[in-house]
């Protein structure tokens, strides 16, 4: 083993997920995999165990067993090991390839940088994937939430999230300012006085592997379109380049399977070849409107880090909000599932918040393992529970005649429904 097991809780049984022969991206998944789990900060200790129960039940109902390996990050790691992100945690996820985590708190303005961003970078989890679909019974601010069935692929390692920034008042920021003004010729662009400066790298490599992943997903899941979302009209050499490189992937790598929207109109009068995926693009602000006004037109979204963060939260609001919205981070042959929501510290330990987002993130993980039957069971059982009016506080306050359940009670109901539906 490449690391010290003192800082992880190793299960007694279980087998390792290994790469399939001759491949670094395909996995050989046993029926009793070892799966690392980080509960995380705040409400992570409420939703983590709840999701574990549900995923265990779905695995058992389909003749499998998950062997959980507890690993630590954030507050719990600081308490136990006096560090935010032990190397063992990162190594355990690398070694076992598929893992799930709850939210981790990031202090605003000062303190350490985001552990989420650090984990994504260290594990090269370059695609953050957020499916947004509506479950029956979930209250929504829009009249037809069922029209939303979208998957956002958000680039996870670049953009203003790359962490290249300098604090106001430091020598470094002064050096960067002088370089920009004196060497690069932007002499009256930055106001005088204290300034913080950040850098926004968007690379051809980062863009193309993300867009490829989105198109592959669209083809594998019989989706109609992939929309590149950018603000390239303003940020021409970063977001504009993302759009151009995205189209290059579509035009050069997929033959007849993929067609761009321009070609579709120029050459085929808008008639797409059967089973082809259409690649188009939208400017980010327009896209945020279209999410509401033309929801059903959008299928798969591929976008950069910051746009993806905003867009997927806005889309999540249409299908029930943060308590519901699941996600997962993917690298080549690696998956770290995690809900979209944060650590909601004011609710920590109250057995109150909605574990659905964490449970449905687990569903994405089950799909990645190739356990589609277990994944469907989880979705159906959650839907059955919510549509019978048994919900946590966040949904109960929006519904007439619903029964308010604690986090753990909701998970028990879902487990009961898994047993009934299996
Ligand atoms: P947040 O933790 O997501 O909570 C914001 C609000 O969303 C909550 O007050 C609650 O709204 C609702 N909410 C969140 N999770 C819910 C759940 N499971 N069930 C029901 N409602 C839920 O966002 P934040 O307060 O902006 O962030 C807190 C910390 O989390 C920050 O340190 C942030 O950096 C971190 N964060 C981490 C991740 C991650 O680990 N991936 C992601 C986002 C944020 P009501 O009070 O209105 O009911």
Coordinates of C-alpha atoms and ligand atoms in Angstrom, one line a residue:
X1 CA 0.0 0.0 0.0
X2 CA 1.3 3.4 -0.9
X3 CA 0.1 5.1 2.4
X4 CA -0.3 4.8 6.1
X5 CA -3.6 3.3 7.1
X6 CA -3.6 5.1 10.5
X7 CA -5.8 7.9 9.2
X8 CA -8.5 5.9 7.5
X9 CA -11.0 3.4 8.9
X10 CA -10.5 0.3 6.8
X11 CA -13.5 -2.0 6.5
X12 CA -13.1 -5.7 7.5
X13 CA -14.2 -7.1 4.1
X14 CA -14.6 -5.9 0.6
X15 CA -12.7 -5.9 -2.6
X16 CA -10.9 -3.2 -4.5
X17 CA -12.2 -1.6 -7.7
X18 CA -9.5 -2.1 -10.3
X19 CA -9.1 -0.7 -13.8
X20 CA -10.3 -3.1 -16.5
X21 CA -7.4 -4.8 -18.4
X22 CA -5.6 -2.5 -20.7
X23 CA -7.7 0.6 -19.7
X24 CA -7.2 3.4 -17.3
X25 CA -10.8 4.7 -17.7
X26 CA -12.9 1.6 -17.6
X27 CA -13.3 -0.1 -14.3
X28 CA -13.7 -3.7 -13.1
X29 CA -16.3 -3.4 -10.3
X30 CA -16.7 -6.3 -7.8
X31 CA -20.0 -7.0 -6.0
X32 CA -18.5 -6.0 -2.7
X33 CA -16.4 -2.8 -3.4
X34 CA -14.6 -0.8 -0.8
X35 CA -15.9 2.8 -1.1
X36 CA -14.3 5.7 0.8
X37 CA -16.8 8.2 2.4
X38 CA -16.1 11.7 3.8
X39 CA -19.1 12.9 5.9
X40 CA -17.8 16.4 5.7
X41 CA -18.6 19.5 7.8
X42 CA -21.8 20.9 9.2
X43 CA -24.8 18.9 8.0
X44 CA -22.5 16.3 6.4
X45 CA -22.7 14.3 9.6
X46 CA -26.5 14.2 9.2
X47 CA -26.8 13.5 5.5
X48 CA -23.8 11.2 5.2
X49 CA -25.1 8.4 7.4
X50 CA -28.6 8.8 6.0
X51 CA -27.3 8.3 2.4
X52 CA -25.2 5.4 3.5
X53 CA -28.3 3.6 4.8
X54 CA -30.2 4.1 1.6
X55 CA -27.2 3.1 -0.6
X56 CA -26.6 0.0 1.5
X57 CA -30.3 -1.0 1.2
X58 CA -30.2 -0.5 -2.6
X59 CA -27.0 -2.6 -2.9
X60 CA -28.4 -5.3 -0.7
X61 CA -31.7 -5.4 -2.7
X62 CA -29.7 -6.0 -5.9
X63 CA -27.4 -8.7 -4.4
X64 CA -24.4 -6.6 -3.6
X65 CA -22.6 -5.0 -0.6
X66 CA -20.8 -1.7 -0.1
X67 CA -17.9 -1.8 2.3
X68 CA -17.5 1.7 3.5
X69 CA -14.1 3.1 4.3
X70 CA -14.5 6.3 6.5
X71 CA -11.9 9.0 5.6
X72 CA -11.6 12.5 6.9
X73 CA -11.4 16.1 5.6
X74 CA -12.3 19.5 7.0
X75 CA -13.4 20.0 10.6
X76 CA -13.4 16.3 11.5
X77 CA -9.8 15.9 10.1
X78 CA -8.7 19.0 12.1
X79 CA -10.1 17.5 15.3
X80 CA -8.6 14.1 14.8
X81 CA -5.3 14.8 13.0
X82 CA -4.8 18.6 13.2
X83 CA -4.8 19.0 9.4
X84 CA -7.5 19.9 6.9
X85 CA -6.9 17.3 4.3
X86 CA -4.8 14.3 5.3
X87 CA -2.8 12.8 2.4
X88 CA -4.3 9.5 3.4
X89 CA -7.7 10.7 2.4
X90 CA -6.6 11.7 -1.0
X91 CA -4.6 8.5 -1.4
X92 CA -7.6 6.3 -0.3
X93 CA -9.8 7.9 -3.0
X94 CA -7.1 7.5 -5.6
X95 CA -6.6 3.9 -4.7
X96 CA -10.3 3.0 -4.5
X97 CA -11.3 5.2 -7.5
X98 CA -14.9 5.7 -6.5
X99 CA -15.9 7.6 -3.4
X100 CA -18.6 9.9 -2.0
X101 CA -18.4 13.0 0.2
X102 CA -20.6 15.5 2.0
X103 CA -20.0 19.3 2.0
X104 CA -16.9 21.0 3.3
X105 CA -16.9 24.5 4.8
X106 CA -14.7 27.1 3.1
X107 CA -14.1 30.3 5.1
X108 CA -14.8 33.5 3.1
X109 CA -12.1 36.1 2.5
X110 CA -9.4 34.7 4.8
X111 CA -8.2 31.3 6.1
X112 CA -7.5 28.2 4.0
X113 CA -8.5 27.8 0.4
X114 CA -11.4 25.5 -0.6
X115 CA -10.8 21.9 0.3
X116 CA -13.3 21.0 -2.4
X117 CA -11.2 22.7 -5.0
X118 CA -8.0 21.2 -3.6
X119 CA -9.5 17.7 -3.7
X120 CA -10.8 18.1 -7.3
X121 CA -7.3 19.4 -8.4
X122 CA -5.3 16.7 -6.5
X123 CA -7.5 13.9 -7.9
X124 CA -7.7 15.6 -11.3
X125 CA -11.5 15.4 -11.2
X126 CA -12.0 17.6 -14.2
X127 CA -15.7 17.3 -14.8
X128 CA -18.3 18.3 -12.2
X129 CA -21.5 16.7 -13.4
X130 CA -24.9 17.9 -12.1
X131 CA -28.1 16.2 -13.3
X132 CA -31.2 18.3 -12.8
X133 CA -34.5 16.4 -13.2
X134 CA -37.8 16.7 -11.4
X135 CA -39.2 14.1 -9.0
X136 CA -42.9 13.8 -8.6
X137 CA -44.2 15.6 -5.5
X138 CA -41.3 18.0 -5.2
X139 CA -42.6 21.6 -4.9
X140 CA -41.1 24.0 -7.4
X141 CA -41.2 27.8 -8.1
X142 CA -42.1 27.1 -11.8
X143 CA -45.4 25.8 -13.1
X144 CA -43.9 22.9 -15.2
X145 CA -40.8 21.6 -13.4
X146 CA -41.1 18.3 -15.3
X147 CA -39.7 20.2 -18.4
X148 CA -36.3 20.2 -16.7
X149 CA -34.2 17.2 -17.6
X150 CA -30.7 18.6 -18.0
X151 CA -27.1 17.5 -17.1
X152 CA -24.5 20.2 -16.6
X153 CA -20.8 19.4 -17.2
X154 CA -18.8 22.0 -15.4
X155 CA -15.1 22.3 -15.9
X156 CA -13.6 21.7 -12.5
X157 CA -9.9 22.6 -12.6
X158 CA -9.5 26.0 -14.4
X159 CA -11.1 29.5 -14.7
X160 CA -11.1 32.0 -11.9
X161 CA -11.4 29.0 -9.5
X162 CA -7.8 28.0 -10.3
X163 CA -6.8 30.0 -7.2
X164 CA -4.3 32.3 -9.0
X165 CA -5.0 35.6 -7.2
X166 CA -3.2 38.2 -5.1
X167 CA -4.5 40.1 -2.1
X168 CA -4.8 43.8 -2.0
X169 CA -1.9 45.6 -0.3
X170 CA 0.7 42.9 -1.0
X171 CA 3.9 43.3 -2.9
X172 CA 2.8 40.5 -5.3
X173 CA -0.4 42.3 -6.3
X174 CA 1.6 45.5 -6.9
X175 CA 4.1 43.6 -9.1
X176 CA 1.2 42.1 -11.1
X177 CA -0.5 45.5 -11.5
X178 CA 2.7 47.1 -12.7
X179 CA 3.3 44.2 -15.1
X180 CA -0.2 44.6 -16.5
X181 CA 0.0 48.3 -16.8
X182 CA 3.6 48.8 -17.9
X183 CA 4.5 45.7 -19.8
X184 CA 1.2 44.7 -21.2
X185 CA -0.1 48.2 -22.0
X186 CA -3.3 48.3 -19.9
X187 CA -2.3 51.6 -18.4
X188 CA -5.6 53.1 -17.3
X189 CA -7.7 50.0 -16.9
X190 CA -7.3 49.3 -13.2
X191 CA -8.5 52.0 -10.7
X192 CA -5.9 53.5 -8.3
X193 CA -6.0 52.4 -4.7
X194 CA -6.2 48.9 -3.1
X195 CA -6.9 46.2 -5.6
X196 CA -7.1 42.4 -5.6
X197 CA -6.2 40.7 -8.9
X198 CA -7.0 37.2 -10.1
X199 CA -6.1 35.2 -13.3
X200 CA -8.6 33.3 -15.4
X201 CA -6.8 30.4 -17.2
X202 CA -8.9 28.5 -19.8
X203 CA -6.8 26.0 -21.7
X204 CA -7.4 24.0 -24.9
X205 CA -6.6 20.8 -23.0
X206 CA -9.0 21.6 -20.1
X207 CA -11.8 22.6 -22.5
X208 CA -11.5 19.8 -24.9
X209 CA -11.5 17.0 -22.4
X210 CA -14.6 18.5 -20.7
X211 CA -16.5 18.9 -23.9
X212 CA -15.5 15.4 -25.1
X213 CA -16.9 14.0 -21.9
X214 CA -20.2 15.9 -22.3
X215 CA -20.6 14.8 -25.9
X216 CA -19.7 11.2 -25.0
X217 CA -22.4 11.3 -22.3
X218 CA -24.9 12.7 -24.8
X219 CA -24.2 9.9 -27.2
X220 CA -24.3 7.2 -24.6
X221 CA -27.5 8.4 -23.1
X222 CA -29.4 9.2 -26.3
X223 CA -29.5 12.9 -25.7
X224 CA -30.3 15.4 -28.4
X225 CA -27.9 18.3 -27.8
X226 CA -24.9 19.7 -26.1
X227 CA -24.9 23.4 -25.4
X228 CA -21.6 25.3 -24.9
X229 CA -22.3 28.1 -22.4
X230 CA -19.9 31.0 -22.3
X231 CA -19.5 34.8 -22.1
X232 CA -17.2 34.9 -25.1
X233 CA -18.7 38.2 -26.4
X234 CA -16.9 39.9 -23.5
X235 CA -14.1 37.6 -22.4
X236 CA -13.0 36.8 -26.0
X237 CA -9.7 35.0 -25.3
X238 CA -10.9 32.8 -22.4
X239 CA -14.6 32.1 -22.7
X240 CA -14.6 32.8 -26.5
X241 CA -11.7 30.3 -26.8
X242 CA -13.8 27.7 -24.8
X243 CA -16.5 28.0 -27.3
X244 CA -14.2 27.7 -30.3
X245 CA -12.3 24.7 -28.9
X246 CA -15.6 23.1 -28.0
X247 CA -16.8 23.4 -31.6
X248 CA -13.4 22.0 -32.7
X249 CA -14.0 18.8 -30.7
X250 CA -17.6 18.5 -32.1
X251 CA -16.4 19.1 -35.7
X252 CA -13.2 17.1 -35.7
X253 CA -13.7 14.1 -33.5
X254 CA -17.1 12.5 -34.0
X255 CA -17.9 12.3 -37.7
X256 CA -21.6 12.0 -38.5
X257 CA -22.5 11.3 -34.9
X258 CA -22.3 15.0 -34.0
X259 CA -23.4 18.0 -36.0
X260 CA -23.1 21.7 -35.1
X261 CA -26.2 23.9 -35.1
X262 CA -24.8 26.1 -37.9
X263 CA -24.2 23.2 -40.2
X264 CA -27.6 21.9 -39.4
X265 CA -29.2 25.1 -40.7
X266 CA -26.7 25.8 -43.5
X267 CA -26.8 22.3 -45.0
X268 CA -29.9 20.4 -43.7
X269 CA -32.6 23.1 -43.2
X270 CA -32.6 22.4 -39.4
X271 CA -33.3 18.6 -39.8
X272 CA -30.8 16.7 -37.6
X273 CA -29.7 13.2 -38.8
X274 CA -31.3 10.5 -36.7
X275 CA -29.4 9.8 -33.4
X276 CA -27.0 12.7 -34.0
X277 CA -26.1 15.0 -31.2
X278 CA -26.5 18.7 -32.1
X279 CA -23.8 21.0 -30.6
X280 CA -24.8 24.7 -30.2
X281 CA -23.7 27.5 -27.9
X282 CA -25.4 30.2 -25.8
X283 CA -24.1 33.3 -24.0
X284 CA -24.3 32.7 -20.3
X285 CA -26.7 35.5 -19.4
X286 CA -29.1 34.5 -22.1
X287 CA -28.8 30.9 -21.0
X288 CA -29.9 31.8 -17.5
X289 CA -33.1 33.2 -19.0
X290 CA -33.6 30.3 -21.3
X291 CA -33.4 27.9 -18.4
X292 CA -36.8 29.4 -17.3
X293 CA -38.3 30.3 -20.7
X294 CA -37.3 27.4 -22.9
X295 CA -36.4 24.8 -20.4
X296 CA -37.3 21.8 -22.5
X297 CA -34.8 22.9 -25.3
X298 CA -31.8 22.1 -23.2
X299 CA -30.3 18.7 -22.6
X300 CA -26.6 18.6 -21.8
X301 CA -24.6 21.8 -20.9
X302 CA -20.9 22.1 -21.1
X303 CA -19.4 25.1 -19.5
X304 CA -16.5 26.6 -17.5
X305 CA -16.2 26.5 -13.7
X306 CA -17.9 29.8 -12.6
X307 CA -20.7 29.7 -15.2
X308 CA -21.3 26.1 -14.3
X309 CA -21.6 26.9 -10.6
X310 CA -24.2 29.6 -11.2
X311 CA -26.1 27.7 -13.9
X312 CA -26.4 24.5 -12.0
X313 CA -27.7 26.1 -8.8
X314 CA -30.2 28.1 -10.8
X315 CA -31.3 24.9 -12.6
X316 CA -31.4 23.1 -9.2
X317 CA -33.8 25.8 -7.9
X318 CA -36.4 24.8 -10.6
X319 CA -36.5 21.2 -9.4
X320 CA -36.7 21.7 -5.7
X321 CA -33.5 23.5 -4.5
X322 CA -30.4 22.6 -2.7
X323 CA -31.9 19.8 -0.6
X324 CA -32.5 17.9 -3.8
X325 CA -29.7 18.7 -6.2
X326 CA -27.1 16.0 -6.7
X327 CA -23.7 16.0 -8.3
X328 CA -20.4 14.1 -8.9
X329 CA -16.9 14.9 -10.0
X330 CA -15.3 12.7 -12.6
X331 CA -11.7 12.2 -13.7
X332 CA -10.5 9.4 -16.0
X333 CA -11.5 6.2 -14.2
X334 CA -12.4 8.2 -11.0
X335 CA -15.6 9.4 -9.4
X336 CA -16.2 11.5 -6.3
X337 CA -19.9 12.0 -5.8
X338 CA -21.1 15.0 -3.7
X339 CA -24.3 17.0 -3.3
X340 CA -24.4 20.6 -4.7
X341 CA -25.3 22.1 -1.3
X342 CA -22.8 23.3 1.3
X343 CA -22.4 22.5 5.0
X344 CA -25.4 24.7 6.1
X345 CA -23.7 25.1 9.6
X346 CA -26.7 26.5 11.3
X347 CA -28.5 23.1 10.9
X348 CA -25.5 20.9 11.9
X349 CA -26.4 17.9 14.1
X350 CA -30.1 18.8 14.2
X351 CA -31.2 15.7 12.1
X352 CA -33.2 18.2 10.1
X353 CA -32.0 18.8 6.6
X354 CA -32.9 17.0 3.4
X355 CA -30.6 14.1 2.6
X356 CA -32.0 13.7 -0.9
X357 CA -29.2 15.6 -2.6
X358 CA -26.6 13.3 -0.9
X359 CA -28.7 10.2 -1.6
X360 CA -29.1 11.1 -5.3
X361 CA -25.4 11.9 -5.5
X362 CA -25.0 8.3 -4.4
X363 CA -27.3 7.3 -7.2
X364 CA -24.8 8.8 -9.7
X365 CA -22.1 6.8 -8.0
X366 CA -24.1 3.6 -8.4
X367 CA -24.6 4.4 -12.1
X368 CA -20.9 4.8 -12.5
X369 CA -20.3 1.4 -10.9
X370 CA -22.6 0.0 -13.5
X371 CA -25.3 -0.8 -10.9
X372 CA -28.2 0.8 -12.9
X373 CA -30.8 -1.4 -11.2
X374 CA -29.7 -0.2 -7.8
X375 CA -29.5 3.4 -9.0
X376 CA -33.1 3.2 -10.4
X377 CA -34.3 1.7 -7.2
X378 CA -32.9 4.7 -5.2
X379 CA -34.5 7.2 -7.5
X380 CA -37.9 5.4 -7.5
X381 CA -37.8 5.0 -3.7
X382 CA -37.0 8.7 -3.1
X383 CA -39.7 9.7 -5.5
X384 CA -42.2 7.4 -3.8
X385 CA -41.4 8.8 -0.4
X386 CA -41.7 12.4 -1.4
X387 CA -44.8 11.9 -3.5
X388 CA -46.5 10.2 -0.5
X389 CA -46.0 13.6 1.3
X390 CA -43.3 12.4 3.7
X391 CA -40.6 15.1 3.4
X392 CA -38.0 17.1 5.4
X393 CA -38.5 20.7 6.5
X394 CA -37.4 22.4 3.3
X395 CA -40.2 20.8 1.2
X396 CA -42.8 20.6 4.0
X397 CA -42.9 24.4 4.3
X398 CA -43.8 24.6 0.6
X399 CA -46.5 21.9 0.7
X400 CA -50.0 21.6 2.1
X401 CA -50.7 18.5 4.2
X402 CA -47.2 17.1 4.1
X403 CA -45.6 15.2 7.0
X404 CA -42.4 16.7 8.3
X405 CA -39.7 14.1 8.9
X406 CA -36.2 14.3 10.4
X407 CA -33.2 13.5 8.1
X408 CA -32.9 10.0 9.6
X409 CA -36.6 9.3 9.4
X410 CA -36.7 10.3 5.8
X411 CA -33.8 7.9 5.1
X412 CA -35.7 5.1 6.9
X413 CA -38.8 5.8 4.7
X414 CA -36.7 5.6 1.6
X415 CA -35.1 2.3 2.8
X416 CA -38.7 0.9 3.4
X417 CA -39.7 1.9 -0.1
X418 CA -36.5 0.3 -1.6
X419 CA -37.5 -3.0 0.2
X420 CA -41.1 -2.7 -1.2
X421 CA -40.0 -1.9 -4.7
X422 CA -37.2 -4.4 -5.0
Ligands
LIG1 P1 -25.4 25.9 2.0 O1 -24.6 25.3 3.0 O2 -25.7 25.1 0.8 O3 -26.7 26.4 2.6 C1 -27.5 27.5 2.1 C2 -29.0 27.2 2.4 O4 -29.5 26.2 1.5 C3 -29.3 26.6 3.8 O5 -29.4 27.6 4.8 C4 -30.7 26.0 3.5 O6 -31.7 27.0 3.3 C5 -30.4 25.3 2.1 N1 -29.9 24.0 2.2 C6 -28.6 23.6 2.0 N2 -28.5 22.3 2.1 C7 -29.7 21.8 2.4 C8 -30.3 20.5 2.7 N3 -29.5 19.4 2.6 N4 -31.6 20.4 2.9 C9 -32.4 21.5 3.0 N5 -31.9 22.8 2.7 C10 -30.6 22.9 2.5 O7 -24.7 27.3 1.4 P2 -23.8 28.4 2.2 O8 -24.5 28.7 3.5 O9 -23.6 29.4 1.2 O10 -22.4 27.6 2.5 C11 -22.0 27.1 3.8 C12 -20.6 26.5 3.6 O11 -20.6 25.4 2.7 C13 -19.6 27.6 3.1 O12 -18.4 27.4 3.8 C14 -19.4 27.1 1.7 O13 -18.1 27.4 1.2 C15 -19.6 25.6 1.8 N6 -20.0 24.9 0.5 C16 -19.4 23.7 0.3 C17 -19.8 23.0 -0.8 C18 -19.2 21.7 -1.0 O14 -18.6 21.1 -0.1 N7 -19.2 21.1 -2.2 C19 -20.7 23.5 -1.7 C20 -21.3 24.8 -1.5 C21 -20.9 25.5 -0.3 P3 -32.8 27.4 4.3 O15 -32.0 27.9 5.6 O16 -33.4 28.6 3.6 O17 -33.7 26.3 4.6

